[in-house]
PDB file of C-alpha atoms in Angstrom:
ATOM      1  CA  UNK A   1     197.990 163.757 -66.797  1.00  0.00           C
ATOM      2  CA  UNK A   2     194.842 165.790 -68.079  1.00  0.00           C
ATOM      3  CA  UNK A   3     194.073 169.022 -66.254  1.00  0.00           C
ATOM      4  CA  UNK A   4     191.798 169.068 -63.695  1.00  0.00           C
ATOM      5  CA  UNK A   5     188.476 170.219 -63.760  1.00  0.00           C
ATOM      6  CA  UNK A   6     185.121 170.287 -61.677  1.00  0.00           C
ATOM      7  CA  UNK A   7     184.467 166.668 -62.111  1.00  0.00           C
ATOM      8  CA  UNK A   8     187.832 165.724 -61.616  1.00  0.00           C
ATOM      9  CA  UNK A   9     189.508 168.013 -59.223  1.00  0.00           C
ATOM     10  CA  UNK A  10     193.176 168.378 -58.350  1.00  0.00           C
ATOM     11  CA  UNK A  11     194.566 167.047 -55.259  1.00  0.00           C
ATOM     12  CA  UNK A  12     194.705 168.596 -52.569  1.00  0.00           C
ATOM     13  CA  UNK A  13     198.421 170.575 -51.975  1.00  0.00           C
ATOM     14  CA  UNK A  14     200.223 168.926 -48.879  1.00  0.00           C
ATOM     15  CA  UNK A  15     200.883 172.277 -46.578  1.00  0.00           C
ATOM     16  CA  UNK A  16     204.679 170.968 -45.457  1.00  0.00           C
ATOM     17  CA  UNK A  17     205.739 171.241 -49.807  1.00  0.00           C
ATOM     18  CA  UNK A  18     207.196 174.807 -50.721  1.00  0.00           C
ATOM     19  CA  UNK A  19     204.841 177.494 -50.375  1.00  0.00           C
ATOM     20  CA  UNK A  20     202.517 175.864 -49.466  1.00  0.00           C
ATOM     21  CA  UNK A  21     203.244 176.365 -45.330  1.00  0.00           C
ATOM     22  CA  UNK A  22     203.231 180.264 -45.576  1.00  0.00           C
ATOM     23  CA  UNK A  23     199.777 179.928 -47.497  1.00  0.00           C
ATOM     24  CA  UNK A  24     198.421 177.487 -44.526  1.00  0.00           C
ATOM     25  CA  UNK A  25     199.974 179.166 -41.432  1.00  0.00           C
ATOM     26  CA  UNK A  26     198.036 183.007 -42.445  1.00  0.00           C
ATOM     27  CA  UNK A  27     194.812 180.957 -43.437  1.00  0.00           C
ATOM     28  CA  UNK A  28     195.145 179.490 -39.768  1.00  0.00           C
ATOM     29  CA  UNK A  29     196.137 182.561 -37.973  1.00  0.00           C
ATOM     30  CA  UNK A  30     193.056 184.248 -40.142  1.00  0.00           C
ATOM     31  CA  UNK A  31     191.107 181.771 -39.350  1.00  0.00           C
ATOM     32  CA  UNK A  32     191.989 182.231 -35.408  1.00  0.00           C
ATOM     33  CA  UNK A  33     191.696 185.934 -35.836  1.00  0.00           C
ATOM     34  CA  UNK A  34     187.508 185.734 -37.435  1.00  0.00           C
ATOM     35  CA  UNK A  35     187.032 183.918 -34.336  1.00  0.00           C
ATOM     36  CA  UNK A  36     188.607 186.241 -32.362  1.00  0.00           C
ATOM     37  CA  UNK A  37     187.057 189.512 -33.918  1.00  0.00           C
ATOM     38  CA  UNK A  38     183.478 187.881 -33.573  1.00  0.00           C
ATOM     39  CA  UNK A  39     180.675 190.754 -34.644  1.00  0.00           C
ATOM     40  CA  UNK A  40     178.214 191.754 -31.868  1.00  0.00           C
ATOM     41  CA  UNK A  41     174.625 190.532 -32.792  1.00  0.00           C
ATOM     42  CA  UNK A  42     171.966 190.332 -29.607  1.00  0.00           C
ATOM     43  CA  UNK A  43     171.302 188.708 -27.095  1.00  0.00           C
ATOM     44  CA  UNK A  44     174.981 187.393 -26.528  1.00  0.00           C
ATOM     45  CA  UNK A  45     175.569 185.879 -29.915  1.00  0.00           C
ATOM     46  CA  UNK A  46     178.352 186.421 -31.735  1.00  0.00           C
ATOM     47  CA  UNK A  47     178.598 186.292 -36.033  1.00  0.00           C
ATOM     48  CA  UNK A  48     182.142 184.652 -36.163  1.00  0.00           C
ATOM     49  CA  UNK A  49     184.156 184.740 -39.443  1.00  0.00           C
ATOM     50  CA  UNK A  50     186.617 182.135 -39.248  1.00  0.00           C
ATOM     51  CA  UNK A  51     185.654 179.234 -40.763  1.00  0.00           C
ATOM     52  CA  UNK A  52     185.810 181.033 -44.177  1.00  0.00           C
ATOM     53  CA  UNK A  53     189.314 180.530 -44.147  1.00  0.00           C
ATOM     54  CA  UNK A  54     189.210 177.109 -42.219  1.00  0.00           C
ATOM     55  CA  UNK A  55     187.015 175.991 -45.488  1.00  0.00           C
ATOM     56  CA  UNK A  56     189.164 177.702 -47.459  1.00  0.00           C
ATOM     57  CA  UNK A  57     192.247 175.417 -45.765  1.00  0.00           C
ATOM     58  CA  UNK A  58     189.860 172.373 -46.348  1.00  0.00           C
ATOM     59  CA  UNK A  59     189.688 172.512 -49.991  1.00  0.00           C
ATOM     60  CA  UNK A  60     193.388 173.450 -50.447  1.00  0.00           C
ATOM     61  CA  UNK A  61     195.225 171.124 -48.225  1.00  0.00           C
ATOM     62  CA  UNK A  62     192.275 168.478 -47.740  1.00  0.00           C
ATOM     63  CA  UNK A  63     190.185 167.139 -44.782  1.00  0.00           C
ATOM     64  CA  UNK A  64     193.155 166.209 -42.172  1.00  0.00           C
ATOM     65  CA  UNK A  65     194.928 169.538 -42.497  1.00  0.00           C
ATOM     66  CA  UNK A  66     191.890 171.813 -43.266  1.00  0.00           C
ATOM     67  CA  UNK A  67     190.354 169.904 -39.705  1.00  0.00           C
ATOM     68  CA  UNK A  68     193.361 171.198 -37.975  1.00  0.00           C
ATOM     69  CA  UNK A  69     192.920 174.729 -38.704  1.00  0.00           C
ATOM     70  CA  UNK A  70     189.400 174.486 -38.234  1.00  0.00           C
ATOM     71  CA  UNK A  71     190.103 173.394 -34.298  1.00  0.00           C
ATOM     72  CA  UNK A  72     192.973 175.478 -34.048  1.00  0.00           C
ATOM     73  CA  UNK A  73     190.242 178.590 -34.677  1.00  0.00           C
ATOM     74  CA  UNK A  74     187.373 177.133 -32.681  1.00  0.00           C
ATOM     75  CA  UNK A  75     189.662 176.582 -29.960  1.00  0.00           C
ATOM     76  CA  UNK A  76     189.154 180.387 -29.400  1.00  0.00           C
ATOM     77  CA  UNK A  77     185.045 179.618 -28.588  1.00  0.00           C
ATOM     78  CA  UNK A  78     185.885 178.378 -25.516  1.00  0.00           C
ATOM     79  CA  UNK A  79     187.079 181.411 -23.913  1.00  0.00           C
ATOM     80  CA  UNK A  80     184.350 183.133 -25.881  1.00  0.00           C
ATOM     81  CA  UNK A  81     181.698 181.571 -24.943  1.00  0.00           C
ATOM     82  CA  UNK A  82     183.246 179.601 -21.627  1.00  0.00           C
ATOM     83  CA  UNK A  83     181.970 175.618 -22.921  1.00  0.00           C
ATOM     84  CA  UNK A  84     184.345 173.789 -25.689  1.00  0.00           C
ATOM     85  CA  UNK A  85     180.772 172.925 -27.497  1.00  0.00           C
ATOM     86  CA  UNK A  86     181.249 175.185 -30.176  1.00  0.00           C
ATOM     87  CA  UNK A  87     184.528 174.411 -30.848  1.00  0.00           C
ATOM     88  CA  UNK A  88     183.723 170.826 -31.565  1.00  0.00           C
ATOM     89  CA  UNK A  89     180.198 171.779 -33.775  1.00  0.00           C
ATOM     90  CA  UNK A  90     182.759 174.078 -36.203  1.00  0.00           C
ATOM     91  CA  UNK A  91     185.824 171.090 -36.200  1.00  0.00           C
ATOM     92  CA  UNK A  92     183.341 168.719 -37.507  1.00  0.00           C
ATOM     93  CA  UNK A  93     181.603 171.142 -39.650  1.00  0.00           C
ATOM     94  CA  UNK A  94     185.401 171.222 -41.378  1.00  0.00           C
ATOM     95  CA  UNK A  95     185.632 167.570 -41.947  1.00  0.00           C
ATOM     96  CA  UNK A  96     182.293 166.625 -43.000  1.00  0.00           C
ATOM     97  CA  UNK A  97     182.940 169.225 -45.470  1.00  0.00           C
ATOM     98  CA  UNK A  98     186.171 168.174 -46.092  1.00  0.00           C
ATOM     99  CA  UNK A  99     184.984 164.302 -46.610  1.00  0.00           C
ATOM    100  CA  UNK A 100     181.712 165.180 -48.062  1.00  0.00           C
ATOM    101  CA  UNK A 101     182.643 168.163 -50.958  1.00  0.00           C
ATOM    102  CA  UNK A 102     184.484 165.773 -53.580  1.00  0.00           C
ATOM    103  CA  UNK A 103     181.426 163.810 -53.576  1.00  0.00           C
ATOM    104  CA  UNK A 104     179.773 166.679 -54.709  1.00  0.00           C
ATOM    105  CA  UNK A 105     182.202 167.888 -57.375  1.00  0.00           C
ATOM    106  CA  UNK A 106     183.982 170.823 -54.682  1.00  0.00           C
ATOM    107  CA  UNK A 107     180.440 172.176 -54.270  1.00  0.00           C
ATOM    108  CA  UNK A 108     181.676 173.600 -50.574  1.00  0.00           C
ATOM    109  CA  UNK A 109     178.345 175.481 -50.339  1.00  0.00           C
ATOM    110  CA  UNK A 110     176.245 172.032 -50.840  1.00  0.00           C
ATOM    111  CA  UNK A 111     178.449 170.443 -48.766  1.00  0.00           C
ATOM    112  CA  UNK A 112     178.350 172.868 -45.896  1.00  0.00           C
ATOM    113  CA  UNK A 113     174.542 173.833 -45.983  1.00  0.00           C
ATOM    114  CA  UNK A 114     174.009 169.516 -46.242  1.00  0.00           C
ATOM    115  CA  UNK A 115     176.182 169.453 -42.507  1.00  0.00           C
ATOM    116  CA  UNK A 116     174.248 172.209 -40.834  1.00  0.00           C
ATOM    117  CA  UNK A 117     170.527 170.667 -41.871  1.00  0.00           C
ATOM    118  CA  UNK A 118     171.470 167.126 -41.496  1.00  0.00           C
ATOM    119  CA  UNK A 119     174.320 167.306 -38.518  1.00  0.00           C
ATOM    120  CA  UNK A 120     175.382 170.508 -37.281  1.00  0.00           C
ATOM    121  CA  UNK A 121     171.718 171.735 -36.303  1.00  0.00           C
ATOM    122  CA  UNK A 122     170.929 168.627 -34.065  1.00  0.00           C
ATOM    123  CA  UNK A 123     174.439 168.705 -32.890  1.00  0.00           C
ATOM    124  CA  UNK A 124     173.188 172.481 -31.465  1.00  0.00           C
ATOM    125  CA  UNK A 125     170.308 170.957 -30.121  1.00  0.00           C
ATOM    126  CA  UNK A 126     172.284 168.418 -28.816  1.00  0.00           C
ATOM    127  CA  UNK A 127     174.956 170.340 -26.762  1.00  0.00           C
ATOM    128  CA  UNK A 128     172.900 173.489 -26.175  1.00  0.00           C
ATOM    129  CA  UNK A 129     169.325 172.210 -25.585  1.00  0.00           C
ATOM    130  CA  UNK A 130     170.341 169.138 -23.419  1.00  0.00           C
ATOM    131  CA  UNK A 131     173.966 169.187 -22.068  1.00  0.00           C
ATOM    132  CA  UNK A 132     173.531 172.550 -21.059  1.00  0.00           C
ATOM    133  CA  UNK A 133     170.045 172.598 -21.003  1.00  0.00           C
ATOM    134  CA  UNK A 134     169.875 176.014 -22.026  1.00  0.00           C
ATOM    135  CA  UNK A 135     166.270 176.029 -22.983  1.00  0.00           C
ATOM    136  CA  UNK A 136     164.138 175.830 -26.078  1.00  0.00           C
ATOM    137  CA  UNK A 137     164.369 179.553 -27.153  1.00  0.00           C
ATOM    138  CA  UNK A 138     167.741 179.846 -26.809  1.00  0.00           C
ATOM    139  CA  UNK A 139     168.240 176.674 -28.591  1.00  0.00           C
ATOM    140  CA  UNK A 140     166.537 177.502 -31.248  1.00  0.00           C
ATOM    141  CA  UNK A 141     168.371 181.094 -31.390  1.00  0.00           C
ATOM    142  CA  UNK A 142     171.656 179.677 -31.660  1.00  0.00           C
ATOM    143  CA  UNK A 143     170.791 176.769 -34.127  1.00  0.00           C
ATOM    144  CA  UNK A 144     169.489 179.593 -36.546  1.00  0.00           C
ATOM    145  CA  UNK A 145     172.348 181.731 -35.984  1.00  0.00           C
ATOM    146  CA  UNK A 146     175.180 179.524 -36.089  1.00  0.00           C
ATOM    147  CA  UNK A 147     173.441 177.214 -39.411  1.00  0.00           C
ATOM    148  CA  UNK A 148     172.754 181.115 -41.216  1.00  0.00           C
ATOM    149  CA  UNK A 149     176.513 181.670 -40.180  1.00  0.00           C
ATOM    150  CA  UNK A 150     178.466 178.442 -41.041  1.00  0.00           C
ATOM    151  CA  UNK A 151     176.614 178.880 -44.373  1.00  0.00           C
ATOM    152  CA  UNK A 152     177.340 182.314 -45.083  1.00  0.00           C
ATOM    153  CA  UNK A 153     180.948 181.501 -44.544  1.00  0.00           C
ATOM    154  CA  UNK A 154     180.849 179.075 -46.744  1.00  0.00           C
ATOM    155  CA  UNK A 155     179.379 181.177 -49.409  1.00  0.00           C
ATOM    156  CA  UNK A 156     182.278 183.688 -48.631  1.00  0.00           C
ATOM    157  CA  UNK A 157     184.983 180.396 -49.110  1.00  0.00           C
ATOM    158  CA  UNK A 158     183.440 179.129 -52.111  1.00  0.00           C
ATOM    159  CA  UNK A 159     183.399 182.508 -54.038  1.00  0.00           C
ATOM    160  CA  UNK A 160     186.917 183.308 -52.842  1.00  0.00           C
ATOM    161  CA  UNK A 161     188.325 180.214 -54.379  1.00  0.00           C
ATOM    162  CA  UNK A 162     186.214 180.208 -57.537  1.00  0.00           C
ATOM    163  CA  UNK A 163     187.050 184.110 -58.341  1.00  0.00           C
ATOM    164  CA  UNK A 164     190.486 184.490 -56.464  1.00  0.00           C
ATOM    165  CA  UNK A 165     194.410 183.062 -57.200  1.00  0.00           C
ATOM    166  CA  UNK A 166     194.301 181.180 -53.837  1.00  0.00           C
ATOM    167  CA  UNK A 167     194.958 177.558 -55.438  1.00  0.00           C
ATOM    168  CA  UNK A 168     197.996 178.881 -57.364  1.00  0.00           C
ATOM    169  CA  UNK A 169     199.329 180.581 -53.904  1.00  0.00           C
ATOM    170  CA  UNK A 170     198.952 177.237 -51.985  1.00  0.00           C
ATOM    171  CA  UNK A 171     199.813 175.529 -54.566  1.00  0.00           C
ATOM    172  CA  UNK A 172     197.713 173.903 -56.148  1.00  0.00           C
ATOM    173  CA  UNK A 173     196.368 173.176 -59.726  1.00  0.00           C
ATOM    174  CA  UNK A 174     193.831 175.228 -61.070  1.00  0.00           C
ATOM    175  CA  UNK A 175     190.592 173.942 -61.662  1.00  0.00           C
ATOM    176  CA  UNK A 176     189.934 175.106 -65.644  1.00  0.00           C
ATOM    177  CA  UNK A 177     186.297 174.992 -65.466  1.00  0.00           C
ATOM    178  CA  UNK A 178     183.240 175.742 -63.053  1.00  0.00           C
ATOM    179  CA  UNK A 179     179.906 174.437 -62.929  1.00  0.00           C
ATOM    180  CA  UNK A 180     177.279 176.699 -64.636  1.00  0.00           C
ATOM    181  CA  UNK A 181     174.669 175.294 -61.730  1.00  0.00           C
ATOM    182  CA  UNK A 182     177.234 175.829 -59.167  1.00  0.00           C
ATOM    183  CA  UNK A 183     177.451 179.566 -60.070  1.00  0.00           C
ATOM    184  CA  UNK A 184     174.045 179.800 -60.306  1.00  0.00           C
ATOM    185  CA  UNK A 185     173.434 178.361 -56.514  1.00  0.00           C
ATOM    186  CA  UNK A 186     175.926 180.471 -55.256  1.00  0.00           C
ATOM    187  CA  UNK A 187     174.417 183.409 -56.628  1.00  0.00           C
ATOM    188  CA  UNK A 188     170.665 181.928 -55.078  1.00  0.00           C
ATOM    189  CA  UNK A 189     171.578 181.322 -51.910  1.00  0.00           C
ATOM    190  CA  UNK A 190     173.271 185.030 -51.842  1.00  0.00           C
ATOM    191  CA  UNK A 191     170.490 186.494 -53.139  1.00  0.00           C
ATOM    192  CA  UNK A 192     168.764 185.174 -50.342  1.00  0.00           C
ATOM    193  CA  UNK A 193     171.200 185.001 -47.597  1.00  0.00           C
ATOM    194  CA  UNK A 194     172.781 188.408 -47.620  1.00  0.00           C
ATOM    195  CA  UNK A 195     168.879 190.525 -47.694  1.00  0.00           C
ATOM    196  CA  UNK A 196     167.975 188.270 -44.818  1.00  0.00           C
ATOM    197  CA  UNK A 197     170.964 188.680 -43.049  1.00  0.00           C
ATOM    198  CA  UNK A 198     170.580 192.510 -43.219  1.00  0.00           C
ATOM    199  CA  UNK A 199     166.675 192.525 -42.421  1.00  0.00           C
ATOM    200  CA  UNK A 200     167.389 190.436 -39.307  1.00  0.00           C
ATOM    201  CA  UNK A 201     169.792 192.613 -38.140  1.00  0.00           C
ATOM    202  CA  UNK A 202     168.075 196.014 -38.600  1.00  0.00           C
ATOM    203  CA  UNK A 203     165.222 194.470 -37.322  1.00  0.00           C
ATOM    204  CA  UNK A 204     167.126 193.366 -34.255  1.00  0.00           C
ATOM    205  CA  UNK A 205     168.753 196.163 -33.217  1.00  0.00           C
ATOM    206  CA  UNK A 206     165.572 198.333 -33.630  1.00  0.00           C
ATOM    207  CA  UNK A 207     163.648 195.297 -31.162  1.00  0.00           C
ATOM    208  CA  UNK A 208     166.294 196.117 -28.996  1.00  0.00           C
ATOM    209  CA  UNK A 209     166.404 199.959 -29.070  1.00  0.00           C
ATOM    210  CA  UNK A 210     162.343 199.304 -28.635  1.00  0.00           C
ATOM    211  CA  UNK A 211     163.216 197.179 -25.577  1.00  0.00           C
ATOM    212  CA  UNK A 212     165.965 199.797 -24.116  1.00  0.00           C
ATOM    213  CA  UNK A 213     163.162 202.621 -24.441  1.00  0.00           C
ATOM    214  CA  UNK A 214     160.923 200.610 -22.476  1.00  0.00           C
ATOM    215  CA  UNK A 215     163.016 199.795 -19.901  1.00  0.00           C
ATOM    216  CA  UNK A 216     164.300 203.183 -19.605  1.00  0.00           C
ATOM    217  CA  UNK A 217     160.449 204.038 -18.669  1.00  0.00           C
ATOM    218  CA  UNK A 218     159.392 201.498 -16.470  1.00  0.00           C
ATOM    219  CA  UNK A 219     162.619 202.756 -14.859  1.00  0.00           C
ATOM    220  CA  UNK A 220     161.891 206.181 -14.612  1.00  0.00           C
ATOM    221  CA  UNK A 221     158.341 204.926 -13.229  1.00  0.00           C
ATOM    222  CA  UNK A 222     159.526 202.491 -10.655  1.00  0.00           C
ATOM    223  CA  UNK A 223     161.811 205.976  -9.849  1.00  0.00           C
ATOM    224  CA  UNK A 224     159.250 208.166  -9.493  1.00  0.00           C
ATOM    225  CA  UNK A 225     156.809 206.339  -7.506  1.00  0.00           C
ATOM    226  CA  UNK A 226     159.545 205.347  -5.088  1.00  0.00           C
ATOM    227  CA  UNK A 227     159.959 208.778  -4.578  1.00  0.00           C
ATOM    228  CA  UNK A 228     156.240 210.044  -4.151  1.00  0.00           C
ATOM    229  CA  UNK A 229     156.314 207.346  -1.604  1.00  0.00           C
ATOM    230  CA  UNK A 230     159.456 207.874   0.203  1.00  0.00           C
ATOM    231  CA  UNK A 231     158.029 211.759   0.094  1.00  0.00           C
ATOM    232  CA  UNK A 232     154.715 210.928   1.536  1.00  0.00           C
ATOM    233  CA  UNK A 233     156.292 208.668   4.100  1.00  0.00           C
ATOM    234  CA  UNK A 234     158.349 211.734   5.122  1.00  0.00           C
ATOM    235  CA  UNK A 235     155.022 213.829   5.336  1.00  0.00           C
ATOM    236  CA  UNK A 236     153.492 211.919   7.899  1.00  0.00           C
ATOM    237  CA  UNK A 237     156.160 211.200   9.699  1.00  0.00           C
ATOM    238  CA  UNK A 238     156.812 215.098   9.839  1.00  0.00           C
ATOM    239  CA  UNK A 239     153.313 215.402  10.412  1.00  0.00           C
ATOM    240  CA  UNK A 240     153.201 213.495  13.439  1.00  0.00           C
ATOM    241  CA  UNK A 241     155.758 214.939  15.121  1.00  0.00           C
TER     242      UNK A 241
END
């Protein structure tokens, strides 16, 4: 047959043929372990790394098997963030992906930024805002975060696999050819994503050194007018003895 190419892409490798199973099992495990090694951002939230290689398991081995790795990884949310709403947000993430991206000629970025704006973000607001009614801030805080993070990953999951060897490892054929506008959107949406990511972050932590400081100093306020009172209590008590 004719090679494959980005308008008609190879199939996807089956994970229990060859090498193919060592490929899958470490893109699990890694998968697993960017959960696992979440990065500390404020205010409880977590930036998680996993689903890179869950996405990454999607486009080699497909929607069923890529799904599986995906849960397998999310599973780890749960004891992370003690509710098992996460964990299903980021297992569908990996199949709408997995269904939607051959519509869209492997575009995993497309695919994955389509999810969060038309799925995953009400799916927050779902879960978060009114099964666990954690209120509208918050809400909103974690639909940013996790939408900015599902599609940085998938930035991260579409370079590897356009500029790495990671279909030959699994497997698979090689696509000969990718899309000129494809590049070009990757390279947009990093040339957007990766400055905001680092402004919001600077910014963040200097809100919250901002916020220490002034907590520190109503402390040390509170402190010392507890103790001019408790001193001028002792005064008069002295004194009227």
């Amino acid at each position: 047959g004719r090679a494959p190419t980005a308008e008609r892409p190879a199939a996807p490798a089956t994970p229990l043929s060859g090498r193919s199973l060592p490929v899958y099992v470490a893109l699990t495990l890694a998968a697993f372990a960017g959960n696992y090694f979440a990065t500390p951002l404020f205010f409880g939230l977590e930036f998680l790394f996993g689903s890179i290689f869950a996405l990454l398991a999607v486009q080699l081995y497909g929607p069923l098997w890529g799904t599986a790795a995906a849960a397998v990884a999310a599973s780890y949310t749960y004891f992370l963030w003690g509710h098992p709403w996460a964990a299903v947000i980021f297992t569908v993430e990996a199949l709408v992906v997995g269904l939607l991206a051959p519509r869209l000629k492997q575009n995993v970025l497309l695919a994955d930024g389509l999810f969060w704006l038309l799925l995953g973000m009400p799916l927050v607001a779902l879960f978060y805002g009114t099964v666990m009614d954690t209120g509208t801030t918050a809400t909103v805080m974690v639909m940013l975060k996790q939408s900015v993070n599902g599609i940085g990953n998938a930035l991260a999951a579409s370079l590897l696999l356009t500029h790495t060897r990671l279909r030959a490892l699994a497997g698979t054929a090689e696509r000969e050819t990718v899309p000129l506008r494809q590049m070009i959107f990757e390279l947009l949406v990093a040339a957007v994503l990766v400055p905001l990511l680092v402004l919001v972050v600077l910014s963040t932590r200097q809100d919250l050194r901002k916020l220490e400081g002034d907590l520190l100093a109503q402390v040390d306020q509170t402190a010392d007018s507890l103790a001019s009172r408790i001193g001028n209590s002792r005064d008069r008590h002295l004194g009227a003895v």
